[in-house]
XYZ file of C-alpha atoms in Angstrom:
587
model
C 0.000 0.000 0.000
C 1.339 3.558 -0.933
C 2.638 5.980 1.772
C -0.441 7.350 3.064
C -0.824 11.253 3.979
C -1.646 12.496 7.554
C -4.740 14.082 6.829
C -5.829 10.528 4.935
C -4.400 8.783 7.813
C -6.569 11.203 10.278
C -9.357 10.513 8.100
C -9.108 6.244 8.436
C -8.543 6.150 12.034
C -11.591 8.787 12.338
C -13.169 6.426 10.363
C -12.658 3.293 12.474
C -13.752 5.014 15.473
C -16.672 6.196 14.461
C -17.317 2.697 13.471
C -16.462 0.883 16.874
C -13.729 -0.743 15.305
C -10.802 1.358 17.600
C -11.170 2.407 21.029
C -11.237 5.985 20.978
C -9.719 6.881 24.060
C -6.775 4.592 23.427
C -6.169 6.319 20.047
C -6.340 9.332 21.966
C -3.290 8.700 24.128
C -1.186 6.961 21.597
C -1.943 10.092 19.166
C -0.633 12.231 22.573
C 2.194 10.385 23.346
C 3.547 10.721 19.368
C 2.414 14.567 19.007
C 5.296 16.098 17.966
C 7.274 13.633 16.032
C 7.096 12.046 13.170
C 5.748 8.884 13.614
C 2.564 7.508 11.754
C -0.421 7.179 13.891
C -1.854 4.282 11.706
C 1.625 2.509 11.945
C 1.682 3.210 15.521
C -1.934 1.744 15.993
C -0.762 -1.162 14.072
C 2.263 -2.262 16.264
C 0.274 -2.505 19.083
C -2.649 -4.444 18.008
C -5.208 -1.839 18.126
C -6.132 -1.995 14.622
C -4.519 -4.673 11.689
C -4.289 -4.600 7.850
C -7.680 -5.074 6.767
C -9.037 -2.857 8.746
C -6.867 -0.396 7.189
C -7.767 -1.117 3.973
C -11.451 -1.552 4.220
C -11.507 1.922 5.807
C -9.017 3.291 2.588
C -11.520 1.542 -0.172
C -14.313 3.840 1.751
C -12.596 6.599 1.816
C -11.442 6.678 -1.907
C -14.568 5.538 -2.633
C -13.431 1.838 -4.329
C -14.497 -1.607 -3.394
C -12.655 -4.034 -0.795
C -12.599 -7.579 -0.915
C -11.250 -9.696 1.936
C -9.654 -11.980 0.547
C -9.553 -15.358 2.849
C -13.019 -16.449 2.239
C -12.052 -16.360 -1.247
C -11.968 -19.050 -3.546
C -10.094 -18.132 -7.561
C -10.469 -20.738 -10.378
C -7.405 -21.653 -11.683
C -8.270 -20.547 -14.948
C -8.571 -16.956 -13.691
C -5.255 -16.992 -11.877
C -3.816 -18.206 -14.752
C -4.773 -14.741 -16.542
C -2.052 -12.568 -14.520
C 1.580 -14.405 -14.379
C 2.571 -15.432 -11.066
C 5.421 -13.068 -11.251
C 3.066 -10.137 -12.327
C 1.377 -10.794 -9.135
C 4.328 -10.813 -6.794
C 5.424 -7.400 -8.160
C 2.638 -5.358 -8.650
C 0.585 -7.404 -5.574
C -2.813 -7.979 -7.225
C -4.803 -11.331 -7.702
C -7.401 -11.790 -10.329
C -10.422 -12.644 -8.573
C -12.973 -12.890 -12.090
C -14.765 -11.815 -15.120
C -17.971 -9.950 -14.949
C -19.251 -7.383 -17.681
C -16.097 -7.844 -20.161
C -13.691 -6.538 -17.074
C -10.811 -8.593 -14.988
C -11.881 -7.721 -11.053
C -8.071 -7.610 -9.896
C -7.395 -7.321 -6.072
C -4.671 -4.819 -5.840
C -3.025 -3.074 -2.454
C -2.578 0.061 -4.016
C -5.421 1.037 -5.801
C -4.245 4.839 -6.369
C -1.093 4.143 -8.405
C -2.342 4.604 -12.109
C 1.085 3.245 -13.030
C 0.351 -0.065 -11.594
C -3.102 -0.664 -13.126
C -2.340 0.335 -16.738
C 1.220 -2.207 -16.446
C -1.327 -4.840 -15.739
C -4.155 -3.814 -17.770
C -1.479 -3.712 -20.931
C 0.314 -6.851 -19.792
C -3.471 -8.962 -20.270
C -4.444 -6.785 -23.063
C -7.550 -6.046 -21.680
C -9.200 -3.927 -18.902
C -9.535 -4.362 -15.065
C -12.040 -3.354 -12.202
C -9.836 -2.749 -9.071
C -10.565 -3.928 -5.880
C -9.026 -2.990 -2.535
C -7.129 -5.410 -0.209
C -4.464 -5.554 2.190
C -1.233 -6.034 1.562
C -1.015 -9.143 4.031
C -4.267 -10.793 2.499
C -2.766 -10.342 -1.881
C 0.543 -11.674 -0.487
C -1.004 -14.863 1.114
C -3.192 -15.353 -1.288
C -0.406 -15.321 -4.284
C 1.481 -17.680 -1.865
C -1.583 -20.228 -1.020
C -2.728 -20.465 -4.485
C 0.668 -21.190 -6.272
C 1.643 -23.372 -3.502
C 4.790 -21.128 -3.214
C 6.847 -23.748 -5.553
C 9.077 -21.123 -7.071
C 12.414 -22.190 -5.429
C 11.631 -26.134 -6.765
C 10.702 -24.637 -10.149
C 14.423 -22.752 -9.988
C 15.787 -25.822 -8.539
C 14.291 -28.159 -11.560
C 15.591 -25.899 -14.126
C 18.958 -25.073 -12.528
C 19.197 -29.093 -11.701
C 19.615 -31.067 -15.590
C 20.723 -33.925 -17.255
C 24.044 -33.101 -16.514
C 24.219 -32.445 -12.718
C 21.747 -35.301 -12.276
C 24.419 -37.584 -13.814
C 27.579 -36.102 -12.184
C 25.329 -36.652 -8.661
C 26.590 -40.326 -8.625
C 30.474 -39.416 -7.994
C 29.836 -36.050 -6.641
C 26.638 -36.303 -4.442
C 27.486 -34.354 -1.635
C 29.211 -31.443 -3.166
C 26.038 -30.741 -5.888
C 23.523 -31.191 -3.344
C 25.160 -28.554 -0.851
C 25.709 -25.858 -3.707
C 22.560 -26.404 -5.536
C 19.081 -24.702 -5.293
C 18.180 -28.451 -4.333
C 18.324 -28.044 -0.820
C 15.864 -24.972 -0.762
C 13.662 -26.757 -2.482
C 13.073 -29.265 -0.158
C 12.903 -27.162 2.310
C 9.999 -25.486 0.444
C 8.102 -28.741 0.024
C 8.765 -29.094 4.120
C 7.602 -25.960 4.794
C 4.627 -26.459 2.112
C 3.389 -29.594 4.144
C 4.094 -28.708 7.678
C 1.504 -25.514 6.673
C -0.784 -27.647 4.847
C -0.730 -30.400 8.110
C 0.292 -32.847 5.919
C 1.405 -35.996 8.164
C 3.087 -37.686 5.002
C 5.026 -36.715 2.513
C 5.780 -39.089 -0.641
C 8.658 -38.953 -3.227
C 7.935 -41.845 -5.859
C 9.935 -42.334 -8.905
C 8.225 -42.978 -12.222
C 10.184 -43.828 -15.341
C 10.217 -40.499 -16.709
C 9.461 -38.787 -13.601
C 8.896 -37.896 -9.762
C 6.394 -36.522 -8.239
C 5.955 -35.614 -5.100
C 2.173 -36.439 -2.772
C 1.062 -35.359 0.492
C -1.451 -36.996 3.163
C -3.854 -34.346 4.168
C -6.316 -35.214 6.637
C -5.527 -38.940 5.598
C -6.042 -38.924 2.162
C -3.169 -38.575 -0.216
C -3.016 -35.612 -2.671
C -0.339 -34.669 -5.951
C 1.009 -31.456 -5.545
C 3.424 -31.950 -7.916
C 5.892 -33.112 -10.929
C 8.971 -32.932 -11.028
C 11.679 -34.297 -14.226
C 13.729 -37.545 -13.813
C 16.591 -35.980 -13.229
C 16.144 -33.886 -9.812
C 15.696 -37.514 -8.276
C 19.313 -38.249 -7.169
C 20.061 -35.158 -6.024
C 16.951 -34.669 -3.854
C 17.153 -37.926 -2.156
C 20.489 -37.414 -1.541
C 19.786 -34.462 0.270
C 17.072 -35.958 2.279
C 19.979 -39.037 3.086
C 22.397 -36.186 3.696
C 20.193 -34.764 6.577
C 19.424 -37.675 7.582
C 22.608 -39.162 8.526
C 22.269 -41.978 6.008
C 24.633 -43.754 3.151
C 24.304 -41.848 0.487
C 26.270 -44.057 -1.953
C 23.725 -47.072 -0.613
C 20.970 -48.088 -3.072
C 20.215 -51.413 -2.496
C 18.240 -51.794 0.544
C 16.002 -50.042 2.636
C 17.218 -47.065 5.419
C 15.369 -45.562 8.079
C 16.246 -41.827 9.980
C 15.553 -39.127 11.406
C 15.906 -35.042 11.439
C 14.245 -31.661 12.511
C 13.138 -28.791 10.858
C 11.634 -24.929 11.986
C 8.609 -23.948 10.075
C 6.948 -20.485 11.036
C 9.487 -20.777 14.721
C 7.666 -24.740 15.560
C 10.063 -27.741 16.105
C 8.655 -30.545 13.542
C 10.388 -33.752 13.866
C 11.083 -36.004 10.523
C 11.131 -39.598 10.346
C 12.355 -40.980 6.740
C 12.187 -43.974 5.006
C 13.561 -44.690 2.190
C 12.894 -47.858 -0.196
C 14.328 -49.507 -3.603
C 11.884 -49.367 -5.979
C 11.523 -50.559 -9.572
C 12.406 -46.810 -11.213
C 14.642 -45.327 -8.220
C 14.565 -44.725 -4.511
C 11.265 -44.438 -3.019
C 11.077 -41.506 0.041
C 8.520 -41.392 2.634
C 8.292 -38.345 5.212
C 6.342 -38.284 8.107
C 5.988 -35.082 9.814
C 5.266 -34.980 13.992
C 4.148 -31.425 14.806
C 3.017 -31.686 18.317
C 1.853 -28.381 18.428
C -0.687 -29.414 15.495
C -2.397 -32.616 17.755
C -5.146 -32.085 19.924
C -4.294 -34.204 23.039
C -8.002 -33.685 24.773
C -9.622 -36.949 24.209
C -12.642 -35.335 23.614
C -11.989 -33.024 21.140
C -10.565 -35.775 19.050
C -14.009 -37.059 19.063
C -14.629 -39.931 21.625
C -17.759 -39.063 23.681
C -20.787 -40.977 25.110
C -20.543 -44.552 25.784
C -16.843 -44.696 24.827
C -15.536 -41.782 26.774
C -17.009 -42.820 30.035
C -15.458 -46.710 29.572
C -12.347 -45.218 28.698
C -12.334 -42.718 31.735
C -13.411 -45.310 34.350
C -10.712 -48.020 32.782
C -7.837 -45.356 32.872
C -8.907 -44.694 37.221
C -7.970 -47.980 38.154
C -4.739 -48.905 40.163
C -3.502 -51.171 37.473
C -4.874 -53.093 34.419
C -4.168 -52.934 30.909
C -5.722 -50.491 27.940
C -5.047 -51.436 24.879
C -6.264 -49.804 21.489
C -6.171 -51.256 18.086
C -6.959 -50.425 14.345
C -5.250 -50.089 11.184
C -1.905 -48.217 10.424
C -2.589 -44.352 10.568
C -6.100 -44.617 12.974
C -4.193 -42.708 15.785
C -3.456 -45.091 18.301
C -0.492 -43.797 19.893
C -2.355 -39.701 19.960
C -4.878 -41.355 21.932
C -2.452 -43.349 24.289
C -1.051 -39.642 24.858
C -4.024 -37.829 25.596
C -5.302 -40.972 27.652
C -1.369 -40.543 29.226
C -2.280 -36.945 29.533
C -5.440 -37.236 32.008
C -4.059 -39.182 34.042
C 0.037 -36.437 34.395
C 0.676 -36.164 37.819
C 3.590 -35.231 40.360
C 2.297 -37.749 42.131
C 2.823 -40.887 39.339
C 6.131 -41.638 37.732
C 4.948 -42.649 34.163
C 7.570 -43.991 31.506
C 7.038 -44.490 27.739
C 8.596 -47.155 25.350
C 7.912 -45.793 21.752
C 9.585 -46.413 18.350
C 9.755 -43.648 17.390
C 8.978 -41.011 20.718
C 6.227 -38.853 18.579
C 5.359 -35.913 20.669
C 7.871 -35.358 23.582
C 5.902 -34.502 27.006
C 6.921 -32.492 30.134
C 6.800 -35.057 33.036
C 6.982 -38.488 31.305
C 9.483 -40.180 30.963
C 10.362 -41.463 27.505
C 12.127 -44.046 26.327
C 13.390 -44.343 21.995
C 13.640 -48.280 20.709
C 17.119 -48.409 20.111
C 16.936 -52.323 18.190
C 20.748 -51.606 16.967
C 21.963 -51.238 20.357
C 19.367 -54.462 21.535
C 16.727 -52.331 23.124
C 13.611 -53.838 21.716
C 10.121 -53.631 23.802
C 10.874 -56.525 25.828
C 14.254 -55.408 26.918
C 12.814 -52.382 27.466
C 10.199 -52.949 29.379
C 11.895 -55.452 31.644
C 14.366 -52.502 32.586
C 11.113 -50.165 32.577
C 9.832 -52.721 35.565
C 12.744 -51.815 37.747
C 12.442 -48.239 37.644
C 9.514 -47.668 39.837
C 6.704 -46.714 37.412
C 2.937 -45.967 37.991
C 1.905 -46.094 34.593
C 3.744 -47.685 31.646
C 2.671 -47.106 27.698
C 4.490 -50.012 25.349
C 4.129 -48.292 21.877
C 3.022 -51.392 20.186
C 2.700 -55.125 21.290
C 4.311 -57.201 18.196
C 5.107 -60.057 19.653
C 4.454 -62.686 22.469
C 7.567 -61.774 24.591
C 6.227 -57.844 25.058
C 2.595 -59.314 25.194
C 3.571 -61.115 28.150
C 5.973 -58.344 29.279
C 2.832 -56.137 29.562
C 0.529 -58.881 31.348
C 2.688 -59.317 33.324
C 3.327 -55.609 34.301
C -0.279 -55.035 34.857
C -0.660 -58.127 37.092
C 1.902 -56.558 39.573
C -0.047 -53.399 39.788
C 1.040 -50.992 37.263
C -1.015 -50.160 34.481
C -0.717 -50.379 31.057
C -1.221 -48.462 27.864
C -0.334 -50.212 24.565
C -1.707 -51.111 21.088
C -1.841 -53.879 18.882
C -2.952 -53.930 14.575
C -6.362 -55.477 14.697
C -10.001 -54.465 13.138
C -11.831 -53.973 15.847
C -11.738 -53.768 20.026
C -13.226 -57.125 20.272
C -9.814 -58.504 17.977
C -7.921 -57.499 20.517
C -8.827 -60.366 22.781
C -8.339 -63.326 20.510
C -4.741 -61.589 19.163
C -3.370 -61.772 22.313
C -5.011 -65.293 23.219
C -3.060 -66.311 19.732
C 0.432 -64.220 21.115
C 0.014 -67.534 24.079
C -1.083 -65.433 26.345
C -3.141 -67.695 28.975
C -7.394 -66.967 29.307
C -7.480 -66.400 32.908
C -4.193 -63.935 33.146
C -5.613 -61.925 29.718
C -9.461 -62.204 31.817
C -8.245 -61.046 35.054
C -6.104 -58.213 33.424
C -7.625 -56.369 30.952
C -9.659 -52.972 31.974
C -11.043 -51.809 28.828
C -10.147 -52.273 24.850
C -10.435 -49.368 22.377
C -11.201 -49.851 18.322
C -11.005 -47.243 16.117
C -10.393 -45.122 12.542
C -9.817 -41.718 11.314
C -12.711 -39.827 9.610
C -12.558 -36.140 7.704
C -14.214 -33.602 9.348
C -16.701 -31.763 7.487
C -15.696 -27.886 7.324
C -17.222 -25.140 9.182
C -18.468 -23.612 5.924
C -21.514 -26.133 4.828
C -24.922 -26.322 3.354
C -27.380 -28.716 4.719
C -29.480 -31.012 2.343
C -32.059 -33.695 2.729
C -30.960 -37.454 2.830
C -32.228 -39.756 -0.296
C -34.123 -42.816 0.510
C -30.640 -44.846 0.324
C -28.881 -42.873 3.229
C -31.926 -42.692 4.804
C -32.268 -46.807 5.076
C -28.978 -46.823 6.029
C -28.724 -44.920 8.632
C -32.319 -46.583 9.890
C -30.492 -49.586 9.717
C -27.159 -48.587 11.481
C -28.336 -46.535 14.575
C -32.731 -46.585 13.912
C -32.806 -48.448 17.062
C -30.366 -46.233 19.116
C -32.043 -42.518 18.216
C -34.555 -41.083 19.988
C -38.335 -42.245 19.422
C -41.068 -40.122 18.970
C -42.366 -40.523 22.748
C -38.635 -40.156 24.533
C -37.245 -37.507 26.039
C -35.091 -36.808 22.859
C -32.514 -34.411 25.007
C -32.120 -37.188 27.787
C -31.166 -39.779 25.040
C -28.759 -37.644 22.795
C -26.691 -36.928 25.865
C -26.142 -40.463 27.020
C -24.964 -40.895 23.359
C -22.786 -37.864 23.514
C -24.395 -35.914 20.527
C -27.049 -33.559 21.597
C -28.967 -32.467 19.201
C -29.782 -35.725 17.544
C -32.635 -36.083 15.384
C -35.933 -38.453 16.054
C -35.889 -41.680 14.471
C -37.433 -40.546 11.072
C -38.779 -43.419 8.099
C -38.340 -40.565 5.515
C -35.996 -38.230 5.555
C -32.814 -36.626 7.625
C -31.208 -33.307 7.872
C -27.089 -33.928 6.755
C -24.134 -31.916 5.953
C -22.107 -31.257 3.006
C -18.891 -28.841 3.184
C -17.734 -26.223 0.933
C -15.286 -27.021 -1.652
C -12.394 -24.845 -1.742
C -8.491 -25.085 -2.105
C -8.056 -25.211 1.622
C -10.858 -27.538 2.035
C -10.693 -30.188 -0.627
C -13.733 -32.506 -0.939
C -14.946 -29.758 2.250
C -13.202 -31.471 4.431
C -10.918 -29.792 7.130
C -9.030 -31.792 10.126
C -10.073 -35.174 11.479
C -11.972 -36.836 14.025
C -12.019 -40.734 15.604
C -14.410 -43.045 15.396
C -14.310 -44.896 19.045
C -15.538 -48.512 20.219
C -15.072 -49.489 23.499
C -15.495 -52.474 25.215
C -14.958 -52.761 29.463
C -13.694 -56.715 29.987
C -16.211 -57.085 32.998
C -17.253 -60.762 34.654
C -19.257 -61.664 31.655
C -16.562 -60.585 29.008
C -14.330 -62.294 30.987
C -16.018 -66.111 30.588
C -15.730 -65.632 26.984
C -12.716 -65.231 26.927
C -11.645 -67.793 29.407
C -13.969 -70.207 26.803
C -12.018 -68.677 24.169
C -15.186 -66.911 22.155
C -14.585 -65.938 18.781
C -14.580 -61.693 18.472
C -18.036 -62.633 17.046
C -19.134 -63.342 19.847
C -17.778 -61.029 22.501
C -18.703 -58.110 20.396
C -22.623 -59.202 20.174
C -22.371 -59.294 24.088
C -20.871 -55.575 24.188
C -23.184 -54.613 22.051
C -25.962 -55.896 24.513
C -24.514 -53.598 27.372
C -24.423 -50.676 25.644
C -20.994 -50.588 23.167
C -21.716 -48.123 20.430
C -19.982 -49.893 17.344
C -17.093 -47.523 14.840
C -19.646 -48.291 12.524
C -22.691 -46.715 14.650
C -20.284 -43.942 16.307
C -19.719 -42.695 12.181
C -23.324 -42.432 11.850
C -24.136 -40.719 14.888
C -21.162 -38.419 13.606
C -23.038 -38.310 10.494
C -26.552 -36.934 12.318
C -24.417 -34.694 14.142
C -22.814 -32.909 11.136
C -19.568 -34.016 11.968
C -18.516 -35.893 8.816
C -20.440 -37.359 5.750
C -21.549 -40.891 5.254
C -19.365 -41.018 2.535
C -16.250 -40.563 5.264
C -17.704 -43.707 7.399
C -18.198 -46.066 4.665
C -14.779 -45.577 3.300
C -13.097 -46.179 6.793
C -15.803 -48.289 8.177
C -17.467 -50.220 5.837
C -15.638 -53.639 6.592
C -16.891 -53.164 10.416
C -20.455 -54.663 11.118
């Protein structure tokens, strides 16, 4: 935005006064305290919070009399963006935002400079409406819908046939003075913003490209040529402390990064694969995780099992479901309601994902021979409370941990299975004996990952298929026409929930937009929880099928995944479509 004037100044924080947008009497005293000098009151207002960019600018476009568009609600085709070159945008700061009447609308910051508008008006060949916007809202806009690639772009061209070739004897010299190593860090940085929790570098014959997870579903972002593939991984193998002249088998490591001042912690993995080296990323931003249990989603039936298991003295809970459900987030917030001064809790994890004040954590080390079991023996003579095994994989640590919680510690740990109910024959399978699994077990925890729907929605009416499925599903657990439909949707944990209806129900669809692909924003879990009380425990003793043990959860009260995604469904949380592509195995 151009230098602004002190009587236009005096006339935009006048402005934003009158409009109950600036306290007046703090203006007052900050315009007091600068009288004199030559300080800008709008720049002074701005340091200290009182006011920000947009407000600035709305209050300019009023003034001058143009209009202002905010700009993060926003959604641009990529057709229209296409219409002004990405470097046109960075230097004059305007966005195209669309075509109405024969006219570009352009979002500029500085709608005054005649200079500006006629470069870009010329440079299209055509003419522009101007809107006003702040400076902060053009720049991440240019930046959010171009993905901010530019360095990898300079870094592909910069990075041909030749270097690529020459990276075989001289690896670590190209990769240090090449744009190759700011280009991963933009396509760090790119993810860690995006809350990615994968990143994916796959070789294809003639090329690479390069996929993120986002809220559990993989996504492109982009292409790269061949030839940026050796010097890339090489980087990544660099940072990682690996061999970089080893091709041949697998390597696992580790390293850090700082994206906007945060701490997010790398774990690599690189793989042989038919056209190259394979490179998966997973990023572990703590500061990005939720550790309330609730606000991951587990409510009703499940929460209060879970909170009553995690009370006793000792006891195991154990929680199970496929790679990527969030086991070990919910071991930490369960790990996290129970902190105390008064408990001495030590982890065993491989790897330690989110590093807590007051626990005491422990990194697999299988190199060195620390494994699970050797761990957790050693754990055992340090005086714990509370132990959480990462994962049970085999009969030693299964027995490890039985053992543990039979001596009056308990136990947090999870195992691969489908469902809660697996749980029980896995570990009868591991040779763990009926009566010790019976007389140990508190509580047992299924569940998957489903998108959240984003707060920007439309409602619409369910067809006669989602309607008969959702009858079938949960008909018998919603509220009848004769209950007291408040008393029932709080046991459940939704309030709000709609009467059992034979026609029709009210759903939730979110807003597609850049940010929100599909409309879906963030992630919640779908919980099933089953407490191992007398009953439970004669089936397994008798060694039940899962079959068998779920029907009789199910008859005191368990709320399936299946039945939890539906009630999620009702409650606007996610779409049906989310449950039945996590779910629909589950009964």
């Amino acid at each position: 935005m151009a230098l602004l004037t002190k009587a236009a100044e005096e006339k935009i924080v006048s402005l934003l006064m009158g409009e109950g947008l600036a306290d007046v009497n703090l203006v007052r005293n900050i315009e007091n305290e600068i009288a004199g000098s030559n300080k800008s009151i709008v720049t002074e207002l701005k340091n200290r919070g009182v006011i920000n960019d947009d407000m600035v600018a709305h209050a300019t476009a009023a003034i001058i009399g143009v209009p202002y568009v905010e700009l993060k609600n926003i959604t641009i085709d990529q057709d229209i963006l296409s219409i002004i070159p990405y470097e046109a945008q960075k230097r004059a700061l305007a966005i195209p935002l669309g075509e109405k009447d024969g006219l570009l609308n352009v979002a500029m910051t500085d709608v005054t400079n005649v200079q500006v508008t006629d470069y870009i008006s010329n440079l299209i060949n055509r003419p522009i409406r101007v809107w006003m916007s702040s400076e902060r809202g053009v720049r991440e806009m240019i930046a959010k819908n171009h993905g901010d690639f530019s360095s990898v772009k300079e870094a592909v061209k910069e990075t041909n046939t030749e270097v690529a070739e020459k990276a075989q004897s001289n690896v670590k010299t190209i990769v240090q003075d090449s744009p190759i190593s700011k280009a991963l860090t933009t396509i760090l940085s790119y993810s860690a913003k995006t809350k990615a929790s994968d990143i994916h570098i796959e070789p294809l014959e003639d090329s690479l490209i390069i996929r993120c997870r986002i809220d559990g579903v993989l996504r492109k972002v982009m292409d790269l040529p061949k030839t940026v593939a050796p010097a890339l991984v090489s980087r990544i193998k660099i940072l990682s402390n690996l061999k970089i002249d080893e091709h041949r088998i697998p390597q696992d490591g580790q390293f850090t990064v700082l994206v906007d001042d945060k701490e997010i912690d790398l774990r690599i993995s690189i793989s042989p694969v038919t056209w190259g080296e394979q490179v998966v990323i997973r990023l572990l931003d703590k500061t990005g995780t939720s550790m309330d249990i609730e606000k991951m989603g587990m409510t009703g039936h499940a929460l209060r099992d879970v909170l009553h298991g995690i009370k006793q003295p000792n006891g195991m809970i154990l929680t199970s479901g496929p790679t990527g459900s969030g086991k070990s987030t919910t071991l930490y917030a369960l790990i996290q309601q129970i902190k105390s001064e008064e408990i001495n809790i030590v982890t065993l994890e491989d790897p330690v994902e989110y590093k807590m004040d007051g626990i005491n954590q422990i990194q697999v080390n299988t190199d060195v021979g620390l494994t699970f079991a050797s761990g957790l023996r050693s754990i055992l003579r340090q005086d714990p409370d509370a132990v959480m095994v990462g994962e049970i994989r085999d009969s030693e640590t299964a027995s490890l941990a039985v053992q543990a919680a039979l001596t009056g510690h308990l136990v947090f740990s999870t195992l691969h299975t489908n469902s809660a109910a697996g749980i029980l024959p896995r570990l009868l399978d591991m040779g763990i004996e009926p009566f010790l699994l019976a007389s140990t077990l508190n509580v047992v925890i299924g569940q998957r990952l489903v998108r959240r729907i984003t707060e920007k929605r439309e409602l619409y009416k369910s067809s006669e298929m989602e309607t008969e499925a959702i009858n079938s599903i949960v008909g018998d657990l919603l509220p009848q026409e004769d209950a007291d439909v408040a008393s029932v949707s709080e046991d459940l944990g939704y309030p709000g929930l709609p009467v059992k209806n034979d026609d029709k129900y009210m759903l939730a669809k979110g807003m597609i937009t850049k940010e929100t692909p599909g409309g879906y924003k963030g992630r919640a879990g779908l919980y099933e929880t089953i407490v191992v009380d007398e009953e439970i425990q004669k089936l397994i003793i008798s060694h039940s099928t899962s079959a068998e043990i779920m029907r009789l959860a199910k008859s005191k009260g368990t709320i399936t995944m299946r039945q939890d995604g539906m009630l999620k469904v009702l409650s606007g949380i996610t779409s049906m479509e989310e449950v039945n592509r996590v779910a629909s195995d589950l009964s």
